[in-house]
XYZ file of C-alpha atoms in Angstrom:
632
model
C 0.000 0.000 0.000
C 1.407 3.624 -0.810
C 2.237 5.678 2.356
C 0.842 9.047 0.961
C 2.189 10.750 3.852
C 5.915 9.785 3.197
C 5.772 11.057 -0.070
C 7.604 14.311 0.325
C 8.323 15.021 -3.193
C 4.454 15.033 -3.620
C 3.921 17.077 -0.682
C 5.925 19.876 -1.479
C 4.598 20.170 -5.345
C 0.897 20.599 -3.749
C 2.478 23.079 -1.336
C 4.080 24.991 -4.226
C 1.492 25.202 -6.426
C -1.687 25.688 -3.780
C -3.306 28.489 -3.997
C -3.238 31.199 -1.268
C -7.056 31.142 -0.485
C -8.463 33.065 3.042
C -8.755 30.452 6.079
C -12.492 30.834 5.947
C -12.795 29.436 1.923
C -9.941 26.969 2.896
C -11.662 25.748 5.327
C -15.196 25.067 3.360
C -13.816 24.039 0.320
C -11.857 21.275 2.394
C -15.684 19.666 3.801
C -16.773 20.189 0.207
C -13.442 18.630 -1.437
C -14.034 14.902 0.799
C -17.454 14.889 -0.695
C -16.221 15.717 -4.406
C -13.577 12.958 -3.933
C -16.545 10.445 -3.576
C -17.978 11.407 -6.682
C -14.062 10.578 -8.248
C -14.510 7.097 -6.212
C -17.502 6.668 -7.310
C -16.496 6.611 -10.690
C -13.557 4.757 -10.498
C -15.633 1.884 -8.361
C -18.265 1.715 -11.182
C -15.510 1.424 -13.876
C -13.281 -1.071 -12.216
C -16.390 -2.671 -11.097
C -18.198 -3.187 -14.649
C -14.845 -4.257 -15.939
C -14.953 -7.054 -13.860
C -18.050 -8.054 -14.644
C -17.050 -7.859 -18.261
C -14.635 -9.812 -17.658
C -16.721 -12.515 -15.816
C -19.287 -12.756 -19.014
C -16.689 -13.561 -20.722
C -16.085 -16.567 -19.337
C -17.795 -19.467 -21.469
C -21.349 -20.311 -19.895
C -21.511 -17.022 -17.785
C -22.477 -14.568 -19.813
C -25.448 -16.981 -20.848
C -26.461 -17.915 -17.720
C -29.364 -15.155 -17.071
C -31.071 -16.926 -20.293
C -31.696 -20.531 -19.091
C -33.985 -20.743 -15.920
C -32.620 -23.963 -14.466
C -28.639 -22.977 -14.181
C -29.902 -19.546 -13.689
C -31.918 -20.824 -10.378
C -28.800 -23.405 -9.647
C -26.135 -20.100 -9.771
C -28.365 -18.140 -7.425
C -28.560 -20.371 -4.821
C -24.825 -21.143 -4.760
C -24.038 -17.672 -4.534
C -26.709 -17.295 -2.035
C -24.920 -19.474 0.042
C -21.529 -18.142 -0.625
C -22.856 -14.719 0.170
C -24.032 -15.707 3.790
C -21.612 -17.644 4.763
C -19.208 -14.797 3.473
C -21.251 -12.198 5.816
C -21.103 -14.642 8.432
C -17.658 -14.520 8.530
C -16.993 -10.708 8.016
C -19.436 -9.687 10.671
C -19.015 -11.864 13.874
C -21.681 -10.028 15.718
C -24.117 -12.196 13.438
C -23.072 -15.410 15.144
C -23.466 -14.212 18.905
C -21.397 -12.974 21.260
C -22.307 -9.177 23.315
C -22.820 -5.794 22.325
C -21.038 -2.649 23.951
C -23.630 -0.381 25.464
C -23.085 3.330 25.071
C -19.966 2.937 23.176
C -19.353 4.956 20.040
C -18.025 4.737 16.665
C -14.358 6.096 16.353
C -15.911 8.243 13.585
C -19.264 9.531 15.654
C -16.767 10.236 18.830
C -14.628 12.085 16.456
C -17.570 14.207 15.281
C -19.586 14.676 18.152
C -19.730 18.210 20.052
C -17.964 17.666 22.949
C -16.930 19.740 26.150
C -13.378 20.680 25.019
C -12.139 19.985 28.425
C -8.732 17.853 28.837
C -9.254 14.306 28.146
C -10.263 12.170 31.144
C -9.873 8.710 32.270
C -13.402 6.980 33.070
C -14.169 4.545 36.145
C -15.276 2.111 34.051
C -15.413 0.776 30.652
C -18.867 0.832 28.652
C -20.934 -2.304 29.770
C -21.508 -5.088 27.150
C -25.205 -6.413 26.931
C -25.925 -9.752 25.691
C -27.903 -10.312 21.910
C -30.974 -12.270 22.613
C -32.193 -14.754 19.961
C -34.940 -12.988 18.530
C -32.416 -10.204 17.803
C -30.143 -12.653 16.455
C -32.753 -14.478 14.076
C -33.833 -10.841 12.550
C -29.902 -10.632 11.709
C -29.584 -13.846 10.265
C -33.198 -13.135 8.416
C -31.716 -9.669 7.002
C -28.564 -11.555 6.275
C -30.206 -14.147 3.898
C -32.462 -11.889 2.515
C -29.606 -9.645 1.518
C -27.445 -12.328 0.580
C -30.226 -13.497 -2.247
C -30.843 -10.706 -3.575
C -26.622 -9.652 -4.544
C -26.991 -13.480 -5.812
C -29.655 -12.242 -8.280
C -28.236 -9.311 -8.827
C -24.852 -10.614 -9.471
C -26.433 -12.966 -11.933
C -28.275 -10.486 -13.499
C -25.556 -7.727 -13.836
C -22.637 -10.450 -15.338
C -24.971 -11.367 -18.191
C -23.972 -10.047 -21.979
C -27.737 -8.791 -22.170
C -26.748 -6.171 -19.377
C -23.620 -4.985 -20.431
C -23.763 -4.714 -23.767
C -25.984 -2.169 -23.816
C -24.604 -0.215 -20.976
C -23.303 2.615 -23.146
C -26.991 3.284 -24.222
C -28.158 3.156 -21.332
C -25.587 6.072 -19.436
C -27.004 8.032 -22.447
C -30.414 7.827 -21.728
C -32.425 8.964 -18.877
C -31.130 9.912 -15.697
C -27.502 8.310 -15.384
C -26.601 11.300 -18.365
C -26.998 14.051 -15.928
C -25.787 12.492 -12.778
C -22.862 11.163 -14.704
C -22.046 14.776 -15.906
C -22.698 15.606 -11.801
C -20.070 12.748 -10.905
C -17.833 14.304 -13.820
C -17.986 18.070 -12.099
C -16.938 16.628 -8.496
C -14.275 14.643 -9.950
C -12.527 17.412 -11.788
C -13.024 19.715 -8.228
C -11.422 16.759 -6.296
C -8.399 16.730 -8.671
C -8.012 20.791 -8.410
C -8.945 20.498 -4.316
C -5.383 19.037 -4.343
C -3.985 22.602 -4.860
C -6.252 23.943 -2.515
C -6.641 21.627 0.650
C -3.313 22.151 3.181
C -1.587 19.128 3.175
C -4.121 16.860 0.766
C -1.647 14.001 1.103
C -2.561 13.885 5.144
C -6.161 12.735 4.144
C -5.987 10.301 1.137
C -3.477 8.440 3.628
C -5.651 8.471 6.126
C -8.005 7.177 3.101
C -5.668 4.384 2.179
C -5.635 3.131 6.042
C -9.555 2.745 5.943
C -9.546 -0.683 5.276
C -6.795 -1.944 7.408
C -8.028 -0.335 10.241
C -11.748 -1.452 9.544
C -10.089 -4.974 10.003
C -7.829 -4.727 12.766
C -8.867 -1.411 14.349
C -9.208 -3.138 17.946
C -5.891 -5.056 19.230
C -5.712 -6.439 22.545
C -2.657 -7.663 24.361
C -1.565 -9.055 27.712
C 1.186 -7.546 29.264
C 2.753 -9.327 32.701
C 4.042 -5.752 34.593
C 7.153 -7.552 37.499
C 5.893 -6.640 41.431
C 8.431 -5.016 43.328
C 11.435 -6.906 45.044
C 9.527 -6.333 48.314
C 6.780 -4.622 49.676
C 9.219 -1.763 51.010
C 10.737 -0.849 47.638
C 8.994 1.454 45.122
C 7.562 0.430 41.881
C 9.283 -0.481 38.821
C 8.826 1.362 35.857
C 7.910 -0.887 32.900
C 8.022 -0.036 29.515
C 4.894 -1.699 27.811
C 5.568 -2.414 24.092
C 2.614 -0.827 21.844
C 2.338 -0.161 18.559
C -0.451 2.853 16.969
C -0.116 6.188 15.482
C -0.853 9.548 17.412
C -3.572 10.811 15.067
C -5.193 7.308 14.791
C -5.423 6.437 18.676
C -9.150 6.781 19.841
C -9.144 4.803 22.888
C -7.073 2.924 25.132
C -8.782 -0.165 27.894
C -7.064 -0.912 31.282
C -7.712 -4.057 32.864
C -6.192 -6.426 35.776
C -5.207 -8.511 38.697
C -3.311 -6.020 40.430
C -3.485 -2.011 41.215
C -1.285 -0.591 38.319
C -0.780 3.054 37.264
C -0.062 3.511 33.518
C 1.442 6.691 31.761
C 1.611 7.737 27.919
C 5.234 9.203 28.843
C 7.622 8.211 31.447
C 6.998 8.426 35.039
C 10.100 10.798 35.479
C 9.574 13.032 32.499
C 7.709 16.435 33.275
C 4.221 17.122 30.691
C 1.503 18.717 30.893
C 0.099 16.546 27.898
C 0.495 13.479 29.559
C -1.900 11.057 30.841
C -1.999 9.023 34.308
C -4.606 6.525 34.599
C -5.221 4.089 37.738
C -6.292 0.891 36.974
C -7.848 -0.643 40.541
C -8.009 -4.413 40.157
C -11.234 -5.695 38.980
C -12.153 -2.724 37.185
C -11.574 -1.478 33.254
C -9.796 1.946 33.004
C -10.880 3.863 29.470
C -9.026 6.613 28.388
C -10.909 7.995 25.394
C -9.580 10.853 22.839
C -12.163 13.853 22.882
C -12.292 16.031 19.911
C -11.237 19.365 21.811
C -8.775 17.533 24.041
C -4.955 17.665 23.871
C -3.486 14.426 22.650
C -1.420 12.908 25.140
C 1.788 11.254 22.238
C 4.094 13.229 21.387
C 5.771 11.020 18.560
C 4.115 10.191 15.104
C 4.184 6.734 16.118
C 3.710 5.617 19.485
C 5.883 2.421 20.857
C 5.401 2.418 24.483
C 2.864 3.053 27.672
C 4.996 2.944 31.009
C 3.029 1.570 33.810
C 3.832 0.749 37.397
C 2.721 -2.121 39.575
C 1.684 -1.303 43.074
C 0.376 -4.676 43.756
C 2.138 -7.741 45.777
C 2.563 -9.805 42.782
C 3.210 -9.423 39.109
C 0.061 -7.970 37.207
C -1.279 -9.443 34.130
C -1.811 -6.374 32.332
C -4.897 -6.183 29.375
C -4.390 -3.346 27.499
C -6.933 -2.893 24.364
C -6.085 -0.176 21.788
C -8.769 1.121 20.058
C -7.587 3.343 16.702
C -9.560 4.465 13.584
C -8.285 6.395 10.332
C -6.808 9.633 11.504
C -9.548 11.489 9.717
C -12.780 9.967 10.154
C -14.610 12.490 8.015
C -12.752 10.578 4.866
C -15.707 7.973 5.234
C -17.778 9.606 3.605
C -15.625 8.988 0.373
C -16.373 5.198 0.471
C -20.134 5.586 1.148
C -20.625 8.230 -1.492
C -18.673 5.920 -3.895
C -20.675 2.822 -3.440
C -23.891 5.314 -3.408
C -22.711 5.891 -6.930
C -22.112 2.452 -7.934
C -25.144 1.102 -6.185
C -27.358 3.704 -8.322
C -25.372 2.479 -11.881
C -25.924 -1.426 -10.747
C -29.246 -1.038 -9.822
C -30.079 0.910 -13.328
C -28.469 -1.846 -15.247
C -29.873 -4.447 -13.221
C -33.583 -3.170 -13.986
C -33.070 -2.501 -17.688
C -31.915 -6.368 -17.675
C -34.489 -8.110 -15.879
C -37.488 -6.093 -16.501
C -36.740 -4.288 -20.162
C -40.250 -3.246 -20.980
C -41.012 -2.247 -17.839
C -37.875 -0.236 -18.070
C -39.099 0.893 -21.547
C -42.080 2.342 -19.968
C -39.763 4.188 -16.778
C -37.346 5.548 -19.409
C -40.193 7.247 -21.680
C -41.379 8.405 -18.682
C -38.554 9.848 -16.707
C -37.766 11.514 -20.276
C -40.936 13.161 -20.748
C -40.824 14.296 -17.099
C -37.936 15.800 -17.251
C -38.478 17.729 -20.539
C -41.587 19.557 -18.538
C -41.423 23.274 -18.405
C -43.063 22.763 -14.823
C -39.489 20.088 -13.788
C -36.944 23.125 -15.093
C -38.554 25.977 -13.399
C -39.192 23.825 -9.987
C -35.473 23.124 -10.195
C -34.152 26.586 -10.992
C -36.356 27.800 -8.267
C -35.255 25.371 -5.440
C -31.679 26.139 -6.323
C -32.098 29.819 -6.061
C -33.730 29.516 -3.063
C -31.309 26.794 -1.247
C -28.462 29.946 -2.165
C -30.290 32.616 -1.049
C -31.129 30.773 2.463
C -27.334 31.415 3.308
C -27.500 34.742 3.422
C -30.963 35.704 4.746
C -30.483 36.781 8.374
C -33.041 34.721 10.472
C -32.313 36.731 13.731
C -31.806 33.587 15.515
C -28.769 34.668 18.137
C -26.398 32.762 16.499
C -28.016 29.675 15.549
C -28.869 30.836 11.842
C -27.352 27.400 10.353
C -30.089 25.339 12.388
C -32.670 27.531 10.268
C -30.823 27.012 7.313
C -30.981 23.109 7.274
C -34.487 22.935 8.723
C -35.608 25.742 5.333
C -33.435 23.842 3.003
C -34.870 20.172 3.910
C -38.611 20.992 4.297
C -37.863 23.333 0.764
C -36.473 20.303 -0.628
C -39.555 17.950 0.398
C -42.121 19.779 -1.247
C -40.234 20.428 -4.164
C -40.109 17.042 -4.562
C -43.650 15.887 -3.272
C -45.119 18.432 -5.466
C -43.327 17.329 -8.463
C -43.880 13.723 -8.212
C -47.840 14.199 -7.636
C -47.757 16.519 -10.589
C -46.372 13.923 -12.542
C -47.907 11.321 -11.746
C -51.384 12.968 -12.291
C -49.943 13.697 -15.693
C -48.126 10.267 -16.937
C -51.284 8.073 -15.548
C -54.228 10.107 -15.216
C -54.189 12.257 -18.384
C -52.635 9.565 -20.752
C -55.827 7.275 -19.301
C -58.090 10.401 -20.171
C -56.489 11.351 -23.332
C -56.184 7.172 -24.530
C -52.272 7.207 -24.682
C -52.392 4.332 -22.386
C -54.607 2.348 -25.145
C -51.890 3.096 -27.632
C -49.485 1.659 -25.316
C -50.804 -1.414 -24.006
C -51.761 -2.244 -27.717
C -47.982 -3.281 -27.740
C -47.013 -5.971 -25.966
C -46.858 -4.184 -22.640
C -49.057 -5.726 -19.749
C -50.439 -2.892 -17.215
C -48.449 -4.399 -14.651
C -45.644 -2.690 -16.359
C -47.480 -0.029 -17.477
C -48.167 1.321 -13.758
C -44.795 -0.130 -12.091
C -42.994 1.659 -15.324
C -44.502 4.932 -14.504
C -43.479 4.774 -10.766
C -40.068 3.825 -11.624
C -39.621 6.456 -14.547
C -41.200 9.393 -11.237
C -38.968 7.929 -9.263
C -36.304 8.079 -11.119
C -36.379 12.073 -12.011
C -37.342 13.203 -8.319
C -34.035 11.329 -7.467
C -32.086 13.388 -10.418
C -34.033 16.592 -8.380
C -33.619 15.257 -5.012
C -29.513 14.432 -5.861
C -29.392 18.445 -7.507
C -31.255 19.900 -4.364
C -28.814 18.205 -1.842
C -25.572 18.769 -3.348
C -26.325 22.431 -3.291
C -27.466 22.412 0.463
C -24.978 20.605 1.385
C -22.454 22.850 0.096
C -24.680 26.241 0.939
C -24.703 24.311 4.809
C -20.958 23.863 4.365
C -20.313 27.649 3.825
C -22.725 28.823 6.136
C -20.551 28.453 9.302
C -17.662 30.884 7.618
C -20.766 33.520 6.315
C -21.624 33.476 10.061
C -18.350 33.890 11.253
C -17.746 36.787 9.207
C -21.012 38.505 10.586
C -20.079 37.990 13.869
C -22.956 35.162 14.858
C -21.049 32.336 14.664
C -21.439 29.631 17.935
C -18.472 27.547 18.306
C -18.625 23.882 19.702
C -15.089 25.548 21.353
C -15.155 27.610 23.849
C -11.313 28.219 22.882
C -12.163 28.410 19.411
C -13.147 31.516 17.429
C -13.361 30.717 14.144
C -14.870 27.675 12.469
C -12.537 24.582 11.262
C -12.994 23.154 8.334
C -14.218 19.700 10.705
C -17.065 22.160 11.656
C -18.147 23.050 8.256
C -17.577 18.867 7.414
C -19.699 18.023 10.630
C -22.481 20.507 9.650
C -22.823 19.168 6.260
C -22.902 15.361 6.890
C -25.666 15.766 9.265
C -27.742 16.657 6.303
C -27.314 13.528 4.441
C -29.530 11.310 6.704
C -32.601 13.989 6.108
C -31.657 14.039 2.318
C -32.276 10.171 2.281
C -35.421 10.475 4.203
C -37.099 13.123 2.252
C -36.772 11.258 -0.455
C -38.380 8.121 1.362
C -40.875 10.651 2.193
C -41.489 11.376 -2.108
C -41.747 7.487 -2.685
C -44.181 6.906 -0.961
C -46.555 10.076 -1.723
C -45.220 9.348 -5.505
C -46.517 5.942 -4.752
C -49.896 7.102 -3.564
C -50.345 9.282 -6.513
C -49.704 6.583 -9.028
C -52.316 4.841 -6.965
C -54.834 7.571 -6.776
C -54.221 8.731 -10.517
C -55.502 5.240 -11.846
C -59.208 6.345 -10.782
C -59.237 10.237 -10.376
C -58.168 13.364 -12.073
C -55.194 15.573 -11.456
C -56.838 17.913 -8.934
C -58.546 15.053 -6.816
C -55.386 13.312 -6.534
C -53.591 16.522 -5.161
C -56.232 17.220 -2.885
C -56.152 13.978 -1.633
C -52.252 13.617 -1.159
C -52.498 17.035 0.397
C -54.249 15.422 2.397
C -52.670 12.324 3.196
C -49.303 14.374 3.729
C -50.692 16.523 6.582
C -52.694 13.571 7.981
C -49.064 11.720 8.361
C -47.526 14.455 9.916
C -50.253 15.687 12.272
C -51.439 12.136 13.193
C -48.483 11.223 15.472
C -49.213 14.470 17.934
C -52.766 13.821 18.159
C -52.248 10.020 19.046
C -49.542 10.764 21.470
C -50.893 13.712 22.918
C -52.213 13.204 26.629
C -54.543 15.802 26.769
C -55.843 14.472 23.706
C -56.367 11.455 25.289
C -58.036 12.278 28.283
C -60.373 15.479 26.875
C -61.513 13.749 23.615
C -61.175 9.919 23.351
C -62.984 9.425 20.220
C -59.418 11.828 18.397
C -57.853 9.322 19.745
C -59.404 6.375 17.944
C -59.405 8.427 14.686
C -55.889 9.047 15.132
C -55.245 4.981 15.751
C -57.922 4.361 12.688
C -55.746 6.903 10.622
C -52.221 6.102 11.414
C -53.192 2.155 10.564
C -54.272 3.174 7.213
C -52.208 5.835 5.696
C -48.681 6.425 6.259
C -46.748 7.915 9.725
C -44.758 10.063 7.453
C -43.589 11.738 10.678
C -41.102 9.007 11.379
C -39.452 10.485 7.969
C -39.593 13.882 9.300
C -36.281 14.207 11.566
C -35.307 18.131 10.409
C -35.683 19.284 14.474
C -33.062 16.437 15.707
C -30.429 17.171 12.012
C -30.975 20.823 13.130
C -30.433 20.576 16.436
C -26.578 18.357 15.821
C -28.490 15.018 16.735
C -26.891 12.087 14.775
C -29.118 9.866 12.817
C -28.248 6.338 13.261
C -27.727 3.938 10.310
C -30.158 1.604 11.589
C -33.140 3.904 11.684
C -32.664 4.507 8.234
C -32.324 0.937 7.217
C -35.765 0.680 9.217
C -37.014 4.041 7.222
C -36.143 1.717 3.880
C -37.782 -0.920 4.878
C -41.194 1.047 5.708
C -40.751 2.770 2.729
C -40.343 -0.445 0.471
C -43.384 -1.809 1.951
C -45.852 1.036 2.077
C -44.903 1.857 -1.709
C -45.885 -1.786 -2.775
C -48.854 -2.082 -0.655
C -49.765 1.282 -2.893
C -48.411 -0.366 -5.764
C -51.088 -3.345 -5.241
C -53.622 -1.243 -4.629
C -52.594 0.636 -7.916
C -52.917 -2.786 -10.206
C -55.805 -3.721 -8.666
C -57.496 -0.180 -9.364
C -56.060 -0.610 -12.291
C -56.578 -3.845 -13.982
C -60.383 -3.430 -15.055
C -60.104 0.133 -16.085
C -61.831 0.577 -18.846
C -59.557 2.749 -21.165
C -61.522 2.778 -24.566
């Protein structure tokens, strides 16, 4: 693996050649630089990706295999198996074994606002609670489900029928723009090397990502000598250790005797240094705040010192906990397979389902070519700028405004456009017999109605990816605007002006409400579909009007207790209401992104799965309204 950060030569070109920016624009364009360098990821994983699968249908047998049922059926299921057992083996947690309570992520802990006091040793460890079976069947449930599904995929994707017509399909529909999206942050990632201070620092820390993913917990035991006798003073023993100072997150105490461990010797004056007791019995955490000083003075670390109080020698069991000096540079990785994932998925639908994919194409085409799609775009972009500057007289919490404006701005953009055009492609083609014309070819009305929700899926995504890339980047800038008007809030109470961690941490709480909203638009766009096989345009947007403020006002009235003890029968309404139509509240998180509150990634794997579910219980509902239409 290249060591980026031993590359001098490098180094000192980008130092040469960067440009002398202000600290403020530094500072943003380094948050927005990491997320440009997943859109250069992205397209180097979907390249080196497809070539492999080229590659693979080249083989003799596999690039047929997707066109005869029985080995098709005997290839999934192998690499079904392969697939779990795989997981299985990556992820240990799915075979048992406990869970740390309260413990967090090297990358969350890195992020999170803390008190910028000095770093402090804790009593105890963070307790580890047991995985009870039912938890453990839903993991092994997910597991398999997942694991069949890359199987099809994988079969689907490595056949000749996908791939060969993979150039037609980047120039068609919605992978043309986001590829020329992809194309713009790539070219910014490549000139972010000239502006970004030290740009090496961070694509090593990129290049670590994986090694410390694998082995970014290592615990030793360490036997520390007693004294000669009782009346003697401790020994000083070195304690071998091997991590990097801007990659140590956490360091574990445990054992048999009463031990007092130091990150520099005993006899050598700091005020950086750390002294933790270790009683016996108990687990000693040190833990590396954000604000705090760090405690290693040399780029890489090769000893703790530690002293044993006890009677007799201590078995020592020290567990080092690093992750990637950077932890922002995650987000490279998950916007890359983002990327990828979108491509795969494109391919993968234009391969197994090609006339409904004819019908999602024509579709997202015509929707995009609307006069209504340009001018909802141009004004959701002017508006996501303008929020930056307008003063919302909120004693310096302006960017709080700014992301809860920008995501609800973004969610009815996309809401309205999606009703719109699904009142359009279903409703007025049934009215105006287009849909006769096209189910006199040989396309069922299965994939007549899935086609359409694909195809307004498909270009409130292209809106939904424009819309966030521009808050994200107006969110970015907003804590150097503020800090230039004076109304900036630091997390620091050392710190005066924003980092360019702040302007990161700002921006990457967005992407969780990003995801949501557009959760939120599948499902409405679902309804609409639904509602547009039986009803004209302005019934079905009264009716998802509606159904929108029903799902967001539902929630308070069930779990209101004055509701519940003044008027019962609101109550059952509410109940009768939130069974039948969706809780789109659970999609609505803007107060927690705006107040710093990280999203987990399980709540929006649950948000998916509610999502995925709701849309094809409206999707059933759809065919069924659907299927004895009379369209002549």
């Amino acid at each position: 693996m290249f060591d980026f950060s031993s590359s001098i030569l490098l180094a000192d070109i980008f130092d040469r050649m960067r440009l002398q920016l202000s600290e403020g624009l530094t500072n943003w364009l380094t948050a927005v630089w990491i997320l440009a360098l997943g859109g250069l990821a992205g397209l180097v994983l979907t390249a080196g990706l497809w070539g492999i699968a080229r590659l693979i249908s080249l083989l003799p047998g596999i690039g047929t295999l997707y066109d005869h049922p029985q080995a098709k059926r005997i290839a999934i299921g192998v690499l079904t198996a392969a697939f779990f057992v795989g997981l299985l083996l990556w992820l240990p947690q799915l075979r048992g074994g406990a869970v740390e309570h309260g413990a967090q992520p090297a990358a969350a802990a890195a992020n999170e606002q803390a008190d910028p006091a000095a770093d402090q040793p804790l009593d105890a460890a963070p307790k580890a609670r047991p995985i009870s079976l039912l938890d453990r069947l839903w993991a092994l449930g997910g597991t398999l489900v997942a694991s069949w599904l890359a199987a099809i995929a994988a079969v689907t994707v490595v056949s000749r029928r996908a791939l060969v017509e993979t150039g037609i399909a980047i120039r068609e529909g919605v992978l043309w723009p986001l590829l020329w999206i992809c194309v713009v942050m790539s070219v910014f990632s490549v000139l972010g090397l000239f502006i970004v201070r030290e740009p090496l620092d961070y694509l090593d820390s990129l290049a670590r990502l994986p090694l410390l993913a694998r082995e970014g917990m290592v615990t030793q035991t360490v036997v520390i000598p007693a004294p000669p006798n009782e009346f003697d003073d401790p020994i000083e023993t070195a304690v071998p250790v091997s991590f990097r100072r801007t990659e140590i997150r956490e360091i574990r105490l445990a054992s048999d005797q009463r031990l007092k461990v130091r990150t520099e010797p005993f006899a050598q004056a700091s005020l950086i240094a750390v002294l933790l007791d270790v009683p016996v019995g108990t687990t000693a955490v040190w833990k590396r705040t954000e604000y705090g000083a760090n405690p290693f003075r040399m780029e890489h670390v090769t000893n703790l010192y530690a002293k044993n109080e006890g009677a007799k020698p201590a078995n020592l069991q020290l567990t080092i906990v690093r992750s990637i000096a950077f932890p922002q540079m995650v987000m490279v990785p998950i916007t890359a397979v983002s990327i990828a994932g979108v491509f795969f998925v494109y391919l993968l639908l234009r391969a197994a389902f090609p006339k409904l994919s004819a019908v999602a194409l024509s579709t997202a085409k015509s929707e995009i070519a609307q006069p209504l799609y340009a001018i909802l775009l141009a004004v959701g972009l002017f508006l996501l700028v303008i929020f930056v500057f307008v003063p919302y007289f909120t004693l310096a919490s302006d960017i709080k405004m700014l992301k809860d404006s920008g995501l609800s701005l973004i969610l009815v953009l996309c809401i309205f456009q999606a009703v719109w055009a699904a009142s359009t492609s279903v409703s007025e083609e049934v009215e105006g017999k287009t849909a006769l014309t096209v189910l006199s070819k040989p396309v069922s009305r299965r994939d007549f109605i899935l086609g359409k929700f694909l195809g307004i899926a498909w270009s409130v995504g292209l809106m939904c990816v424009a819309f966030g890339l521009v808050l994200l980047v107006a969110v970015a800038f907003k804590p150097i605007y503020d800090a230039r008007e004076g109304t900036y809030s630091a997390p620091d109470r050392m710190q005066t002006d924003p980092s360019w961690q702040n302007c990161f941490f700002e921006m990457a709480q967005l992407v969780p409400g990003l995801v949501l909203a557009y959760f939120e638009t599948l499902i409405m766009a679902a309804l609409s579909v639904a509602i547009s096989t039986r009803l004209p345009m302005l019934a079905n947007v009264i009716i998802c009007f509606a159904i929108y403020v029903l799902g967001h006002l539902t929630p308070l009235l069930v779990q209101s207790q004055v509701v519940a003890d003044q008027f019962p029968p609101v109550i059952f309404f509410g109940q009768l209401i939130a069974t039948i139509f969706p809780v789109l509240d659970h999609l609505n998180i803007q107060a927690g992104i705006a107040t710093g509150t990280s999203v987990p990634v399980v709540y929006l794997g649950w948000a998916l799965v509610y999502c995925a579910l709701y849309s094809t219980i409206a999707m059933l509902l759809a065919l069924t309204l659907f299927e004895d239409r009379d369209l002549a």
